[in-house]
Amino acid sequence: MKVKARYVLLFILPALALYSLFVVYPLFDSLMLSFYSWKGVGPKIFVGLKNFREMFFGGFSKEVFNAFFHNIYFFIVAATLELGLGFLIAFLLASKLRGAKLFRTVVYMPNMIPLVIVGFMWNLFLNPQIGLVNNFLKFIGLKSLARPWLGDPSTALLSIILVNTWRHLGFYVLVILAAILNISPDLIEAAYIDGANNRKIATKIVLPLVLPTFRTLLILLFIGSFNVFDMVYAMTGVQAGPFRKTDVLGTVFYRTAFGGLGSAYTDMGLGAAVTVFIFAIVMPLSILYVFLVERRERAW
Amino acid sequence: MVRLTKTGTILAYAFLTIYALIIVVPFTMMVMNSFKSMRELFLKPFSFPSTFKFDNFSKAWNFAKIGVGYRNSLLVAGATVIVVVLLASMFAYMVSKYDFSFRRGVFLYTMLGLALPARLAVIPIFILLRNMNLTNSLAGLVLIYSSVNLPFSIFILKNFIDAVPNELCEAARIDGASVGYIYYKLILPLTKPALSIVAIVTFVNVWNDFFFPLILINDRSKATITLAVSIFFGEYSIQWPLLFAGLTLSIAPTVILFLIFSRFFIAGMTQGAIK
């Protein structure tokens, strides 16, 4: 329909202005800031590519790459667990077990809890002396498995990822379940008539048909893995102990930009450079995500 | 649909029960331990509390300023929902139903925000709000959250408004209805399910966020619930029963709401997050 220009402005300008001012402009400004050295107050000093040199080749690079590989590790483990278990559980739920409805409520519940609260809660449960996890292991006779989960360099990051999975898995289960229930029942019926067993049905029919959903979920998982912050903050603190074994780019950024006792590098410009780095990693997939979303707009 | 054999069914139930326990037991433990004394929590971590120390809750409530946190989170999340629902529906309606130049460009420009992680821009956001004297204020949070939640909301609403037949709007137009009247009397009532998805997702996102309050708020009287609990954890890190009580209090409203309206929440959050 035709419409007068002033109506267009009246209806789209408020949203456009807010979005431009508080999302788009700050992202560009981060890029600008990454070429400066700035303590948050006082003058900004233009330093060219110095922040990036420091980040990729200087003393700071050790910290950055350590964190970067943790983000990658986070993505690989979280994606494997959440998509693998998510598919298995969703497949079982698709078989119309009694109580499936109640079960959906239960699995989704952790998603309602703020990440930082989940982190604090498990921080207490994983405490080496009086935490429930070690006590439980002792109780069932597996005392040898008890350890300071978050204090042991070999288990700290994995513990955080497992807690993160505990928090998020329900979401993946329900999204995959919705995709499975979207498959035409006739297709599965026909396969049964042809004598296929459940494993065949799962791998040869259901899995290929939910792959597009997996693709979108993988992109979301990837973007999410580079956004990790709250959980680490609550479980091992901004210093991301032990010995930075749980450090991720989010905590590096926080320490660099907003300080953190014991950080050798504190500078808003350098912090902005870290966000530019994260942005450069996430951006290609973000664009792919928008592209996938936009393809549904074919009607245009 | 998928059919399981008898052993398959038994295995499935066993597996699902274990998973359900892994979710439910920690919540139960958290609640039970928040009623105990420090001594009892230490000696019998799994047992049912022998006496109920209700004053753990009143102490946690006062020390953590849970009430203030609730109020602030409710104000911020509520105001954000109103702003987002209003602005996103107006935008989506205009882009969906009318021809104007740059229509597609403007839409794609906002869709970019679906994937831009806004927290990466937190330094300039912080400076921007500081220049507007809006750091340490709930209004500043509302502005940020509204902006951040717009792209997703516009996306959902546009899909729904696209489904409203154009003929309907055109007929209203011929009958003399104005652009605003069609929005208010036709589009809003017809897209109520989408509006409620947007409202739920936005509310939960804002209520659960910790990052922006951590950076933008430093006054306890302005702390949202997540920030309030975080400060409390730093101060009372050894008083476990109090910590458990604080955690229980902090999540009680959303968990209770969720248990009552779970279908509504699940439909909204999962449909909303992925399309």
XYZ file of C-alpha atoms in Angstrom:
575
model
C 0.000 0.000 0.000
C 1.023 3.568 -0.570
C 1.733 5.752 2.412
C 2.822 9.320 3.118
C 6.436 9.790 4.066
C 5.640 11.387 7.416
C 3.763 8.242 8.489
C 6.748 6.131 7.515
C 8.981 8.284 9.678
C 6.530 8.324 12.559
C 6.361 4.527 12.643
C 9.916 3.497 11.909
C 12.003 6.327 13.301
C 11.691 5.598 17.039
C 12.904 2.001 16.650
C 15.495 2.981 14.079
C 16.891 5.758 16.261
C 17.235 3.611 19.389
C 18.802 0.746 17.469
C 21.214 3.022 15.632
C 22.253 4.958 18.716
C 22.689 2.088 21.170
C 23.619 -0.880 18.974
C 25.078 0.171 15.628
C 26.924 3.334 16.607
C 28.614 1.778 19.674
C 29.860 -1.130 17.576
C 31.486 1.275 15.138
C 32.806 3.351 17.974
C 34.427 0.210 19.440
C 36.268 -0.195 16.169
C 37.471 3.420 16.317
C 38.459 3.119 19.959
C 40.626 0.093 19.214
C 43.140 2.445 17.531
C 43.518 4.514 20.685
C 44.987 4.178 24.112
C 42.599 5.466 26.742
C 42.252 5.040 30.505
C 38.543 5.882 30.537
C 39.180 9.476 31.571
C 41.563 12.064 30.198
C 42.804 12.304 26.622
C 42.617 9.508 24.058
C 45.957 8.903 22.406
C 45.970 7.622 18.850
C 48.250 4.589 18.689
C 47.412 3.140 15.279
C 47.707 -0.629 15.190
C 49.660 -0.885 18.434
C 46.749 -2.505 20.327
C 46.446 -5.177 17.659
C 50.195 -5.786 17.623
C 50.109 -6.136 21.392
C 47.150 -8.485 21.135
C 48.545 -10.785 18.431
C 52.309 -10.589 18.916
C 53.066 -8.784 22.185
C 53.019 -9.945 25.791
C 49.236 -9.730 25.823
C 48.943 -12.314 23.037
C 49.559 -15.195 25.431
C 46.523 -14.220 27.440
C 44.390 -13.626 24.360
C 45.204 -16.887 22.596
C 44.887 -18.897 25.787
C 41.362 -17.510 26.091
C 40.632 -17.894 22.393
C 41.399 -21.626 22.476
C 39.199 -21.983 25.532
C 36.335 -20.429 23.561
C 36.955 -22.886 20.729
C 37.139 -25.787 23.167
C 33.955 -24.525 24.778
C 32.221 -24.515 21.408
C 33.353 -28.016 20.444
C 32.413 -29.682 23.733
C 29.179 -27.730 24.213
C 28.050 -28.332 20.627
C 28.794 -32.055 20.806
C 26.976 -32.475 24.106
C 24.038 -30.235 23.399
C 23.311 -31.406 19.879
C 24.159 -35.064 20.572
C 22.240 -35.426 23.803
C 19.633 -32.996 22.524
C 18.912 -35.191 19.527
C 18.846 -38.413 21.552
C 16.462 -37.010 24.155
C 14.272 -35.327 21.557
C 14.028 -38.578 19.606
C 12.917 -40.442 22.723
C 10.372 -37.740 23.524
C 8.990 -37.916 19.997
C 7.830 -41.465 20.727
C 4.930 -40.147 22.791
C 6.039 -41.590 26.103
C 3.612 -41.009 28.902
C 4.709 -38.026 30.959
C 6.505 -36.394 28.039
C 4.693 -33.102 28.695
C 5.825 -32.982 32.311
C 9.290 -33.896 31.181
C 9.410 -30.937 28.802
C 8.660 -28.601 31.682
C 11.401 -30.155 33.788
C 14.093 -30.030 31.105
C 13.311 -26.459 30.228
C 13.340 -25.188 33.817
C 17.091 -24.414 34.090
C 16.725 -22.082 31.115
C 14.640 -19.789 33.264
C 17.446 -19.236 35.767
C 19.906 -16.408 35.131
C 23.290 -17.793 34.036
C 25.104 -15.994 36.805
C 22.799 -17.550 39.422
C 23.337 -21.009 37.898
C 27.058 -20.315 38.149
C 26.896 -19.341 41.830
C 24.704 -22.321 42.644
C 27.129 -24.802 41.080
C 30.055 -22.935 42.539
C 28.725 -24.054 45.936
C 27.849 -27.582 44.771
C 31.345 -28.088 43.349
C 33.154 -26.895 46.465
C 35.873 -29.450 47.317
C 35.183 -29.792 51.065
C 31.475 -29.349 51.622
C 30.114 -29.316 48.092
C 27.345 -31.718 47.224
C 29.073 -33.261 44.231
C 32.066 -34.594 46.146
C 29.862 -35.609 49.056
C 27.638 -37.494 46.675
C 30.611 -39.275 45.119
C 31.772 -40.323 48.597
C 28.245 -41.447 49.419
C 28.058 -43.803 46.419
C 31.567 -45.113 47.063
C 33.371 -43.247 44.298
C 35.489 -41.198 46.656
C 38.473 -41.499 44.342
C 36.636 -39.358 41.779
C 36.153 -36.501 44.231
C 38.321 -33.515 43.418
C 38.381 -29.724 43.665
C 36.520 -29.432 40.372
C 36.978 -25.712 39.884
C 40.406 -25.567 41.521
C 41.969 -28.360 39.500
C 43.432 -27.020 36.238
C 42.489 -30.218 34.406
C 38.789 -30.146 35.308
C 37.931 -26.469 35.835
C 36.945 -25.492 32.307
C 35.209 -28.787 31.619
C 33.164 -28.340 34.817
C 32.024 -24.928 33.644
C 31.056 -26.345 30.250
C 29.091 -29.162 31.887
C 27.227 -26.712 34.100
C 26.567 -24.608 31.026
C 25.155 -27.708 29.320
C 22.991 -28.378 32.366
C 21.582 -24.882 31.968
C 21.014 -24.937 28.201
C 20.315 -28.515 27.131
C 16.546 -28.233 27.582
C 16.361 -25.503 24.985
C 18.135 -27.643 22.391
C 15.984 -30.660 23.238
C 12.794 -28.707 22.673
C 13.924 -27.009 19.469
C 15.072 -30.338 17.998
C 11.883 -32.009 19.210
C 9.829 -29.365 17.421
C 11.815 -30.085 14.249
C 11.247 -33.840 14.602
C 7.527 -33.390 15.160
C 7.451 -31.353 11.968
C 8.491 -34.376 9.932
C 5.567 -35.946 8.152
C 4.474 -39.003 10.200
C 3.794 -40.890 6.951
C 7.493 -40.906 6.161
C 8.343 -42.624 9.439
C 5.313 -44.900 9.132
C 6.431 -46.025 5.685
C 9.917 -46.795 6.978
C 8.458 -48.967 9.746
C 6.385 -50.841 7.207
C 9.550 -51.428 5.195
C 10.990 -53.007 8.323
C 13.389 -50.285 9.433
C 14.441 -50.342 13.085
C 14.641 -47.292 15.320
C 18.343 -46.778 14.810
C 17.835 -46.664 11.037
C 14.892 -44.331 11.455
C 16.892 -42.020 13.704
C 19.985 -41.882 11.508
C 18.564 -42.276 7.998
C 15.298 -40.374 8.206
C 15.001 -38.132 11.221
C 18.583 -36.874 11.426
C 18.874 -35.762 7.777
C 15.560 -33.982 8.032
C 16.509 -32.014 11.139
C 19.944 -31.043 9.811
C 18.821 -27.550 8.769
C 17.815 -26.980 12.389
C 21.211 -28.275 13.512
C 22.903 -25.799 11.220
C 21.094 -22.861 12.754
C 21.692 -24.206 16.257
C 25.395 -24.648 15.525
C 25.670 -21.035 14.485
C 23.890 -19.950 17.658
C 26.194 -22.218 19.696
C 29.243 -20.723 18.041
C 28.151 -17.147 18.653
C 27.196 -18.122 22.204
C 30.578 -19.737 22.851
C 32.325 -16.471 22.086
C 29.939 -14.612 24.356
C 30.635 -16.672 27.471
C 31.138 -14.492 30.495
C 28.556 -14.793 33.306
C 29.245 -18.430 34.040
C 33.012 -17.966 34.335
C 32.516 -14.808 36.376
C 30.345 -16.691 38.873
C 32.348 -19.919 39.010
C 36.014 -18.952 38.820
C 35.921 -15.153 38.985
C 37.307 -12.439 36.708
C 40.801 -13.836 37.164
C 39.459 -17.045 35.582
C 41.472 -19.342 37.810
C 43.194 -21.645 38.362
C 46.081 -20.028 36.474
C 43.730 -18.625 33.825
C 42.688 -22.158 32.886
C 39.092 -21.014 32.533
C 39.839 -17.684 30.886
C 37.714 -16.797 27.881
C 37.757 -13.723 25.655
C 34.840 -12.275 27.605
C 36.786 -12.258 30.873
C 39.954 -10.999 29.143
C 37.889 -8.144 27.781
C 36.334 -7.369 31.156
C 39.690 -7.292 32.955
C 41.297 -5.198 30.243
C 38.551 -2.625 29.871
C 37.163 -2.380 33.385
C 40.141 -3.396 35.440
C 40.592 -6.350 37.656
C 43.259 -6.491 40.291
C 46.275 -8.386 39.097
C 45.809 -7.577 35.433
C 48.918 -6.300 33.735
C 46.907 -4.892 30.849
C 44.221 -2.344 31.522
C 43.204 0.056 28.808
C 39.840 0.839 27.211
C 41.437 0.974 23.771
C 43.077 -2.401 24.197
C 39.784 -3.736 25.553
C 38.019 -2.431 22.468
C 40.622 -4.222 20.339
C 39.665 -7.479 22.076
C 36.008 -6.890 21.182
C 36.992 -6.181 17.586
C 38.800 -9.518 17.546
C 35.721 -11.334 18.933
C 33.584 -9.467 16.457
C 35.777 -10.532 13.541
C 35.432 -14.174 14.601
C 31.686 -14.075 15.097
C 30.760 -11.771 12.209
C 31.000 -14.236 9.274
C 28.694 -16.653 11.055
C 26.413 -13.881 12.139
C 26.004 -12.847 8.535
C 25.348 -16.452 7.573
C 22.708 -16.622 10.294
C 20.993 -13.477 9.056
C 21.183 -14.890 5.534
C 19.502 -18.138 6.631
C 16.858 -16.185 8.467
C 16.351 -13.871 5.534
C 15.879 -16.724 3.094
C 12.543 -17.268 4.745
C 11.584 -13.862 3.494
C 11.383 -15.132 -0.090
C 7.910 -13.709 -0.415
C 9.589 -10.391 -1.128
C 5.555 -41.269 15.039
C 8.551 -42.964 16.557
C 7.620 -46.285 18.195
C 9.799 -47.865 20.841
C 10.046 -51.568 21.629
C 9.330 -52.714 25.155
C 12.982 -52.741 26.190
C 13.436 -49.494 24.313
C 10.674 -47.905 26.343
C 12.169 -49.100 29.607
C 15.613 -47.820 28.639
C 14.131 -44.521 27.535
C 12.319 -44.083 30.841
C 15.455 -44.949 32.795
C 17.533 -42.514 30.803
C 14.998 -39.703 30.999
C 14.469 -40.249 34.716
C 18.178 -39.896 35.393
C 18.292 -36.728 33.359
C 15.254 -35.326 35.170
C 16.906 -36.104 38.514
C 20.078 -34.310 37.461
C 17.934 -31.241 36.927
C 15.578 -31.501 39.887
C 17.956 -32.680 42.607
C 20.188 -29.564 42.577
C 17.127 -27.329 42.935
C 15.816 -29.436 45.791
C 19.215 -29.429 47.498
C 19.456 -25.682 47.172
C 16.078 -25.185 48.836
C 16.677 -27.772 51.545
C 20.082 -26.429 52.451
C 18.779 -22.917 52.729
C 16.776 -23.985 55.796
C 19.712 -25.499 57.683
C 22.262 -24.166 60.128
C 25.851 -23.982 58.912
C 26.682 -26.950 61.147
C 23.903 -29.123 59.850
C 24.642 -28.204 56.249
C 28.223 -29.253 56.830
C 27.444 -32.540 58.613
C 24.373 -33.699 56.680
C 24.356 -32.042 53.287
C 21.730 -34.352 51.756
C 19.315 -34.812 54.608
C 16.007 -33.120 55.046
C 16.497 -30.146 57.439
C 15.938 -31.183 61.080
C 14.595 -27.765 61.977
C 13.574 -25.037 59.592
C 15.627 -21.905 60.119
C 13.325 -19.461 58.431
C 15.454 -16.561 59.562
C 18.040 -17.599 56.948
C 15.553 -16.253 54.449
C 14.828 -13.024 56.286
C 18.560 -12.437 56.729
C 19.322 -13.200 53.094
C 16.414 -11.001 52.041
C 17.798 -8.077 54.058
C 21.517 -8.554 53.452
C 21.211 -9.192 49.725
C 18.553 -6.496 49.313
C 16.443 -8.975 47.385
C 13.372 -6.759 47.597
C 15.221 -3.855 45.990
C 16.543 -6.234 43.339
C 13.072 -7.531 42.526
C 11.679 -4.032 42.287
C 14.486 -2.786 40.037
C 14.417 -5.831 37.781
C 10.643 -5.636 37.522
C 10.762 -1.930 36.663
C 13.509 -2.352 34.084
C 12.073 -5.499 32.478
C 8.514 -4.115 32.509
C 9.455 -0.783 30.963
C 11.626 -2.514 28.371
C 8.777 -4.828 27.365
C 6.450 -1.873 26.841
C 8.977 0.059 24.756
C 9.958 -2.966 22.688
C 6.429 -4.194 21.994
C 5.325 -0.729 20.951
C 8.289 0.318 18.811
C 8.910 -3.070 17.223
C 5.259 -3.565 16.250
C 5.062 -0.070 14.736
C 8.233 -0.679 12.749
C 7.226 -4.160 11.625
C 3.772 -2.979 10.581
C 5.148 -0.178 8.421
C 7.785 -2.404 6.786
C 5.348 -5.244 6.236
C 2.341 -3.418 4.857
C 3.514 -0.292 3.046
C 5.671 0.569 0.067
C 8.319 3.165 0.568
C 11.854 3.602 -0.672
C 14.601 1.829 1.294
C 11.949 -0.461 2.761
C 14.010 -3.597 2.247
C 17.249 -1.842 3.163
C 15.844 -0.536 6.419
C 14.573 -4.000 7.307
C 17.876 -5.721 6.540
C 19.712 -3.048 8.506
C 17.727 -3.928 11.620
C 18.063 -7.660 10.945
C 21.817 -7.258 11.179
C 21.192 -6.625 14.854
C 19.905 -10.206 15.205
C 23.484 -11.314 15.074
C 25.465 -8.378 16.407
C 26.468 -9.180 19.966
C 25.662 -5.852 21.592
C 27.740 -6.568 24.657
C 30.846 -6.211 22.492
C 29.967 -2.550 22.232
C 29.735 -2.057 25.949
C 32.597 0.475 26.249
C 31.005 3.026 23.899
C 27.609 2.265 25.454
C 29.084 3.007 28.852
C 30.596 6.279 27.603
C 27.397 7.242 25.801
C 25.322 6.761 28.929
C 27.912 8.555 31.029
C 27.653 11.557 28.729
C 23.868 11.466 29.079
C 24.180 11.148 32.874
C 22.450 7.789 32.649
C 25.022 5.445 34.122
C 23.921 4.053 37.435
C 20.301 4.569 36.459
C 17.468 2.213 35.633
C 16.441 4.418 32.718
C 19.842 3.832 31.123
C 19.338 0.084 31.380
C 15.879 0.376 29.819
C 17.329 2.276 26.844
C 20.036 -0.330 26.282
C 17.788 -3.343 26.686
C 15.107 -1.863 24.455
C 17.606 -1.239 21.687
C 19.218 -4.642 22.003
C 15.889 -6.492 21.919
C 14.410 -4.596 18.973
C 15.868 -6.590 16.042
C 14.633 -9.943 17.235
C 11.213 -8.553 18.120
C 10.883 -6.847 14.753
C 11.776 -10.121 13.043
C 9.106 -12.110 14.889
C 6.437 -9.454 14.516
C 7.083 -8.905 10.832
C 6.590 -12.615 10.156
C 3.227 -12.491 11.883
C 2.110 -9.227 10.326
C 3.069 -10.556 6.881
C 0.519 -13.288 7.499
C -2.283 -10.756 7.975
C -3.914 -10.537 4.516
C -3.091 -7.324 2.686
C -6.672 -7.240 1.391
C -7.875 -6.735 4.931
C -5.731 -3.639 5.377
C -6.651 -2.360 1.927
C -10.343 -2.782 2.614
C -9.952 -0.855 5.866
C -8.042 1.795 3.958
C -10.858 2.173 1.416
C -13.336 2.500 4.253
C -11.340 5.491 5.377
C -9.248 4.022 8.177
C -6.024 5.903 8.834
C -2.575 4.314 9.056
C -2.671 4.621 12.831
C -6.187 3.266 13.096
C -5.321 0.136 11.101
C -2.307 -0.411 13.365
C -4.287 -0.008 16.541
C -7.571 -1.677 15.624
C -6.460 -4.329 13.171
C -2.786 -5.254 13.411
C -2.325 -5.236 17.183
C -5.384 -7.408 17.963
C -4.537 -9.845 15.148
C -0.937 -10.328 16.224
C -1.534 -10.867 19.932
C 0.225 -14.269 20.008
C 3.350 -12.728 18.475
C 3.175 -9.767 20.832
C 3.097 -12.143 23.776
C 6.106 -14.086 22.427
C 8.020 -10.839 22.143
C 6.946 -9.768 25.611
C 7.961 -13.066 27.235
C 11.317 -13.371 25.514
C 12.202 -9.751 26.202
C 11.138 -9.968 29.822
C 13.139 -13.128 30.497
C 16.202 -11.786 28.646
C 16.200 -8.587 30.662
C 15.379 -10.217 33.987
C 18.216 -12.731 33.553
C 20.894 -10.351 32.299
C 23.899 -9.709 34.482
C 26.484 -8.162 32.164
C 25.007 -4.700 31.645
C 24.121 -4.077 35.323
C 27.611 -5.267 36.294
C 29.158 -2.585 34.119
C 26.573 0.202 34.209
C 25.340 0.108 37.823
C 27.452 0.645 40.899
C 24.885 1.801 43.419
C 23.257 -0.976 45.437
C 19.924 0.786 45.479
C 19.909 0.485 41.659
C 21.055 -3.138 41.498
C 18.930 -5.601 39.550
C 18.295 -9.006 41.097
C 21.285 -10.690 39.426
C 23.654 -7.919 40.490
C 22.219 -7.886 44.023
C 22.877 -11.620 44.411
C 26.357 -11.233 42.969
C 27.299 -8.507 45.475
C 25.798 -10.598 48.273
C 27.957 -13.563 47.236
C 31.086 -11.475 47.507
C 30.188 -10.289 51.003
C 28.879 -13.457 52.633
C 30.879 -16.072 50.821
C 31.253 -18.353 53.844
C 27.677 -18.320 55.152
C 26.354 -21.065 52.956
C 22.823 -21.431 54.296
C 22.350 -17.712 53.710
C 23.779 -18.010 50.214
C 21.421 -20.860 49.380
C 18.528 -18.877 50.806
C 19.529 -15.876 48.685
C 19.729 -18.023 45.563
C 16.365 -19.603 46.304
C 14.753 -16.202 46.794
C 16.336 -14.784 43.674
C 14.932 -17.440 41.361
C 11.636 -18.146 43.136
C 9.421 -15.689 41.198
C 10.500 -16.825 37.738
C 10.484 -20.518 38.613
C 7.002 -20.290 40.109
C 5.702 -18.324 37.133
C 7.309 -20.836 34.820
C 5.784 -23.838 36.584
C 2.338 -22.271 36.307
C 2.622 -21.063 32.709
C 5.232 -23.499 31.414
C 3.540 -24.223 28.087
C 3.233 -20.539 27.391
C 6.882 -19.871 28.250
C 8.247 -22.847 26.345
C 6.241 -22.061 23.224
C 7.299 -18.434 23.349
C 10.969 -18.936 24.070
C 11.638 -21.778 21.635
C 9.543 -20.410 18.780
C 11.060 -17.046 19.363
C 14.675 -18.063 19.445
C 14.652 -19.962 16.230
C 12.596 -19.448 13.172
